[in-house]
Amino acid sequence: MSDAAKSEMGQPSLPLATDARFAILRNCTRVWAVASIHGDAERLAALHAAMSERFEPGDKIVYLGNYYGHGGSIIETVDELLRFRRLVLAQPPYTHPDDIVFLRGRQEEMWRKMLQLQFAGDCDEILDWMLKRGAAATLEAYGGREQQARAAISEGLLAVSRWTGQLRQAIRAHPGHNEFMAGFRRAAYTEDGGLLFVSTGLDPVRPLADQEDGFWWNSQGFASLSDAGYGGFAKVVRGFDPAHEGIVETQSTLSLDGGAGFDGVLNAVCLTRGGAMVDQLCV
């Protein structure tokens, strides 16, 4: 059956299974979804401790992006994410690596652009824009300095390229961090089309495969899904809300951001593949 036919029947039109930008959660009964962390390693460790007591064989985990930015413990946050992943994968029965998904949030998207700053049209303007939106904390965490970036920009693109190369070397100095960045997905969904996980939002009129930056910046698009839903999914779940309003559920959506990294709390929920909330953590 064609994707168009599925859409007419109320089932989601999904990206091809070979599209590595998206994660597919297979043989799914329960999924844990973790809200934006923003460098709050202490709350993340507490959340993991509580989750480990409630985790059941076969559970999946989707981290909904924004591990970087704002908070003061970004290196420690990534280390804790990698530690808990190893712990879960080591528990019998065997958990497949694809059952633990890390989505790319707006902070990770900005960090990706920071590492490619030499390709920006106006390096100074792009740098200003990112630093004002939380990327300064990530830059400092990996040993970068705004003054160094400004000096490189004044010298020209070759100097900027050398500067971003130094940032990449700093990332590689932390075991697992480079591989962590390389594994980010844009969105995740259950293979039956029941649940869709995004970082911030999406464009309600675009197919999933054509969302582009909407996953990180279209929070208004997410708000418009509260009644109409999107693409036949039973529930669309996001991790970042610019207003940090906590766990907010509507008929078709679930927003989790409690303000971790902004002196707020870190939320996680456990969902059935039909979208029912069966457990909830708040630390």
Short mmCIF file of C-alpha atoms in Angstrom, two decimals:
data_model
loop_
_atom_site.label_atom_id
_atom_site.label_comp_id
_atom_site.label_asym_id
_atom_site.label_seq_id
_atom_site.Cartn_x
_atom_site.Cartn_y
_atom_site.Cartn_z
CA MET A 1 0.00 0.00 0.00
CA SER A 2 1.34 3.44 -0.88
CA ASP A 3 2.11 6.11 1.73
CA ALA A 4 -0.64 8.26 0.23
CA ALA A 5 -3.17 5.48 0.67
CA LYS A 6 -2.10 4.96 4.27
CA SER A 7 -2.50 8.68 4.95
CA GLU A 8 -6.03 8.65 3.55
CA MET A 9 -6.88 5.79 5.93
CA GLY A 10 -5.71 7.88 8.88
CA GLN A 11 -2.38 6.12 9.31
CA PRO A 12 0.84 8.15 9.33
CA SER A 13 2.87 8.59 6.17
CA LEU A 14 6.29 7.62 7.55
CA PRO A 15 9.82 8.15 6.22
CA LEU A 16 11.51 5.21 4.58
CA ALA A 17 12.96 2.71 7.04
CA THR A 18 16.38 3.39 5.51
CA ASP A 19 16.21 7.12 6.36
CA ALA A 20 18.87 7.37 9.09
CA ARG A 21 17.59 10.76 10.21
CA PHE A 22 14.76 9.01 12.03
CA ALA A 23 14.66 6.29 14.68
CA ILE A 24 12.06 3.54 14.52
CA LEU A 25 11.04 1.94 17.83
CA ARG A 26 10.19 -1.68 17.04
CA ASN A 27 8.34 -4.32 19.07
CA CYS A 28 7.32 -1.55 21.39
CA THR A 29 5.24 -1.91 24.56
CA ARG A 30 6.50 0.95 26.74
CA VAL A 31 8.63 4.01 25.97
CA TRP A 32 10.32 6.34 28.44
CA ALA A 33 10.55 9.93 27.17
CA VAL A 34 12.97 12.33 28.86
CA ALA A 35 12.51 16.10 28.62
CA SER A 36 15.15 18.73 27.86
CA ILE A 37 18.09 18.54 30.27
CA HIS A 38 20.13 21.67 29.41
CA GLY A 39 23.28 20.67 31.25
CA ASP A 40 21.62 19.80 34.57
CA ALA A 41 23.71 16.69 35.26
CA GLU A 42 22.67 16.43 38.90
CA ARG A 43 18.97 16.16 38.09
CA LEU A 44 19.72 13.77 35.24
CA ALA A 45 21.62 11.42 37.57
CA ALA A 46 18.74 11.52 40.05
CA LEU A 47 16.26 10.82 37.26
CA HIS A 48 18.31 7.86 36.05
CA ALA A 49 18.48 6.47 39.58
CA ALA A 50 14.69 6.60 39.85
CA MET A 51 14.18 5.25 36.33
CA SER A 52 16.46 2.27 36.94
CA GLU A 53 14.10 1.10 39.69
CA ARG A 54 11.09 1.24 37.37
CA PHE A 55 12.64 0.14 34.10
CA GLU A 56 11.15 -3.08 32.75
CA PRO A 57 12.60 -5.54 30.23
CA GLY A 58 11.72 -4.38 26.73
CA ASP A 59 11.32 -0.71 27.65
CA LYS A 60 12.66 1.85 25.18
CA ILE A 61 14.11 5.29 26.00
CA VAL A 62 13.88 8.45 23.90
CA TYR A 63 15.84 11.49 25.09
CA LEU A 64 14.16 14.48 23.50
CA GLY A 65 17.18 16.71 22.88
CA ASN A 66 18.75 19.78 24.47
CA TYR A 67 21.45 18.05 26.48
CA TYR A 68 23.71 21.07 25.92
CA GLY A 69 23.27 24.76 26.62
CA HIS A 70 22.40 26.97 29.61
CA GLY A 71 23.31 24.63 32.49
CA GLY A 72 26.75 24.52 34.06
CA SER A 73 27.50 20.79 33.79
CA ILE A 74 27.38 19.93 30.11
CA ILE A 75 30.36 17.58 30.03
CA GLU A 76 28.99 15.77 33.08
CA THR A 77 25.55 15.56 31.46
CA VAL A 78 26.90 13.79 28.37
CA ASP A 79 29.01 11.49 30.54
CA GLU A 80 25.91 10.57 32.58
CA LEU A 81 23.87 9.88 29.43
CA LEU A 82 26.60 7.57 28.15
CA ARG A 83 26.96 5.87 31.56
CA PHE A 84 23.27 5.11 31.84
CA ARG A 85 23.13 3.86 28.26
CA ARG A 86 25.90 1.38 29.03
CA LEU A 87 24.09 0.31 32.19
CA VAL A 88 20.80 -0.33 30.38
CA LEU A 89 22.48 -2.20 27.53
CA ALA A 90 24.29 -4.44 30.00
CA GLN A 91 21.13 -5.59 31.76
CA PRO A 92 19.60 -8.95 30.83
CA PRO A 93 17.68 -9.58 28.71
CA TYR A 94 19.71 -7.84 26.04
CA THR A 95 18.54 -4.37 25.02
CA HIS A 96 19.26 -3.45 21.40
CA PRO A 97 21.27 -0.21 20.97
CA ASP A 98 18.49 1.16 18.75
CA ASP A 99 16.11 0.98 21.74
CA ILE A 100 17.86 4.02 23.28
CA VAL A 101 17.44 7.10 21.09
CA PHE A 102 18.96 10.57 21.40
CA LEU A 103 17.15 13.26 19.45
CA ARG A 104 18.84 16.43 18.30
CA GLY A 105 17.44 19.53 20.02
CA ARG A 106 17.92 23.17 19.17
CA GLN A 107 21.02 23.33 21.40
CA GLU A 108 22.61 20.44 19.53
CA GLU A 109 21.64 22.01 16.21
CA MET A 110 23.30 25.28 17.24
CA TRP A 111 26.40 23.41 18.40
CA ARG A 112 26.57 21.66 15.04
CA LYS A 113 26.46 25.05 13.33
CA MET A 114 29.10 26.39 15.73
CA LEU A 115 31.43 23.62 14.59
CA GLN A 116 30.80 24.69 10.98
CA LEU A 117 31.02 28.43 11.61
CA GLN A 118 33.46 28.93 8.74
CA PHE A 119 30.62 28.10 6.34
CA ALA A 120 28.24 30.74 7.76
CA GLY A 121 27.47 33.75 5.60
CA ASP A 122 28.02 36.26 8.42
CA CYS A 123 30.09 34.59 11.12
CA ASP A 124 29.74 37.44 13.63
CA GLU A 125 25.96 37.62 13.28
CA ILE A 126 25.49 33.84 13.50
CA LEU A 127 27.80 33.65 16.52
CA ASP A 128 25.86 36.41 18.30
CA TRP A 129 22.58 34.67 17.59
CA MET A 130 23.75 31.33 19.00
CA LEU A 131 25.47 32.73 22.09
CA LYS A 132 22.33 34.62 23.09
CA ARG A 133 20.34 31.37 22.92
CA GLY A 134 22.41 29.23 25.25
CA ALA A 135 25.33 28.04 23.13
CA ALA A 136 27.82 30.03 25.23
CA ALA A 137 27.61 27.39 27.98
CA THR A 138 28.44 24.60 25.53
CA LEU A 139 31.30 26.57 24.02
CA GLU A 140 32.82 27.18 27.45
CA ALA A 141 32.31 23.56 28.49
CA TYR A 142 34.52 22.36 25.63
CA GLY A 143 37.19 24.97 26.32
CA GLY A 144 36.18 27.51 23.68
CA ARG A 145 36.10 31.25 24.28
CA GLU A 146 34.03 33.92 22.59
CA GLN A 147 37.08 36.20 22.36
CA GLN A 148 38.98 33.51 20.45
CA ALA A 149 36.10 33.16 18.02
CA ARG A 150 35.93 36.92 17.46
CA ALA A 151 39.66 37.09 16.85
CA ALA A 152 39.48 34.24 14.35
CA ILE A 153 36.58 35.86 12.52
CA SER A 154 38.56 39.09 12.19
CA GLU A 155 41.45 37.16 10.62
CA GLY A 156 39.31 35.38 8.03
CA LEU A 157 37.72 32.04 7.20
CA LEU A 158 40.95 30.03 7.41
CA ALA A 159 41.42 31.16 11.01
CA VAL A 160 37.79 30.33 11.79
CA SER A 161 38.32 26.87 10.34
CA ARG A 162 41.35 26.36 12.57
CA TRP A 163 39.31 27.50 15.57
CA THR A 164 36.45 25.08 14.90
CA GLY A 165 39.04 22.35 14.38
CA GLN A 166 40.32 23.00 17.89
CA LEU A 167 36.77 22.63 19.22
CA ARG A 168 36.45 19.28 17.47
CA GLN A 169 39.71 18.13 19.04
CA ALA A 170 38.37 19.17 22.45
CA ILE A 171 35.25 17.07 21.89
CA ARG A 172 37.32 14.04 20.90
CA ALA A 173 39.32 14.43 24.13
CA HIS A 174 36.19 13.33 26.03
CA PRO A 175 35.61 9.59 25.41
CA GLY A 176 32.34 8.90 23.63
CA HIS A 177 31.34 12.53 23.10
CA ASN A 178 32.08 12.63 19.38
CA GLU A 179 30.17 9.40 18.81
CA PHE A 180 27.32 10.73 20.95
CA MET A 181 26.98 13.75 18.65
CA ALA A 182 27.14 11.59 15.54
CA GLY A 183 24.19 9.49 16.70
CA PHE A 184 21.53 12.20 17.03
CA ARG A 185 18.21 11.59 15.25
CA ARG A 186 15.73 14.21 14.10
CA ALA A 187 12.67 12.38 15.40
CA ALA A 188 11.57 8.93 16.53
CA TYR A 189 8.36 6.99 16.12
CA THR A 190 6.92 3.59 16.97
CA GLU A 191 6.73 1.25 14.01
CA ASP A 192 2.92 1.04 14.30
CA GLY A 193 2.61 4.82 13.98
CA GLY A 194 1.22 5.24 17.49
CA LEU A 195 3.79 7.63 18.98
CA LEU A 196 5.91 10.38 17.44
CA PHE A 197 8.74 11.96 19.45
CA VAL A 198 10.16 15.37 18.55
CA SER A 199 12.40 17.84 20.32
CA THR A 200 10.45 21.10 20.08
CA GLY A 201 7.79 21.01 17.38
CA LEU A 202 7.04 20.55 13.71
CA ASP A 203 5.20 22.09 10.79
CA PRO A 204 1.67 20.61 10.77
CA VAL A 205 1.35 20.80 6.97
CA ARG A 206 4.67 19.17 6.05
CA PRO A 207 5.28 15.41 5.83
CA LEU A 208 7.58 14.03 8.50
CA ALA A 209 10.48 13.52 6.11
CA ASP A 210 10.33 17.19 4.98
CA GLN A 211 10.28 18.93 8.37
CA GLU A 212 13.85 20.30 8.23
CA ASP A 213 14.33 22.92 11.00
CA GLY A 214 10.76 22.62 12.25
CA PHE A 215 11.81 19.92 14.72
CA TRP A 216 13.89 22.51 16.61
CA TRP A 217 12.19 25.84 16.05
CA ASN A 218 8.48 25.40 15.25
CA SER A 219 7.02 25.40 18.75
CA GLN A 220 3.90 27.20 17.49
CA GLY A 221 3.29 24.38 15.05
CA PHE A 222 3.30 21.93 17.94
CA ALA A 223 0.73 24.00 19.82
CA SER A 224 -1.64 23.81 16.84
CA LEU A 225 -1.70 20.00 17.05
CA SER A 226 -3.52 19.85 20.40
CA ASP A 227 -6.87 18.90 18.85
CA ALA A 228 -6.21 17.96 15.23
CA GLY A 229 -3.11 15.84 15.83
CA TYR A 230 -0.55 15.09 13.15
CA GLY A 231 -0.41 12.44 10.46
CA GLY A 232 -2.55 9.91 12.27
CA PHE A 233 -0.22 9.51 15.26
CA ALA A 234 -2.04 8.81 18.52
CA LYS A 235 0.29 11.18 20.38
CA VAL A 236 3.07 13.62 19.49
CA VAL A 237 5.53 14.05 22.37
CA ARG A 238 8.03 16.88 22.71
CA GLY A 239 10.81 17.62 25.22
CA PHE A 240 11.30 21.40 24.95
CA ASP A 241 8.74 24.10 25.60
CA PRO A 242 9.99 27.72 25.48
CA ALA A 243 7.63 28.50 28.39
CA HIS A 244 8.78 25.49 30.48
CA GLU A 245 5.21 24.77 31.55
CA GLY A 246 5.89 21.22 32.70
CA ILE A 247 3.87 18.17 31.76
CA VAL A 248 0.99 19.35 29.59
CA GLU A 249 -1.19 16.79 27.84
CA THR A 250 -3.91 17.29 25.25
CA GLN A 251 -5.83 14.80 23.17
CA SER A 252 -3.04 14.55 20.61
CA THR A 253 0.08 16.00 22.23
CA LEU A 254 2.27 15.72 25.30
CA SER A 255 4.81 18.37 26.32
CA LEU A 256 7.32 17.56 29.07
CA ASP A 257 9.63 20.53 29.69
CA GLY A 258 9.81 21.39 33.41
CA GLY A 259 12.67 23.88 33.07
CA ALA A 260 15.76 21.76 33.79
CA GLY A 261 18.80 23.99 33.31
CA PHE A 262 16.64 27.03 34.10
CA ASP A 263 16.24 26.29 37.85
CA GLY A 264 13.28 24.05 37.06
CA VAL A 265 12.71 20.30 37.24
CA LEU A 266 13.54 17.42 34.92
CA ASN A 267 10.57 15.32 33.81
CA ALA A 268 10.25 11.87 32.28
CA VAL A 269 7.18 9.81 31.48
CA CYS A 270 6.56 6.22 30.49
CA LEU A 271 4.02 5.71 27.72
CA THR A 272 2.27 2.78 26.14
CA ARG A 273 2.52 2.69 22.36
CA GLY A 274 -1.05 3.99 22.27
CA GLY A 275 -0.04 7.13 24.18
CA ALA A 276 -1.33 6.31 27.68
CA MET A 277 0.89 7.61 30.50
CA VAL A 278 1.65 4.75 32.89
CA ASP A 279 4.48 6.29 34.94
CA GLN A 280 5.92 9.70 35.63
CA LEU A 281 9.14 11.01 37.18
CA CYS A 282 9.95 14.55 38.30
CA VAL A 283 13.26 15.43 39.96
#
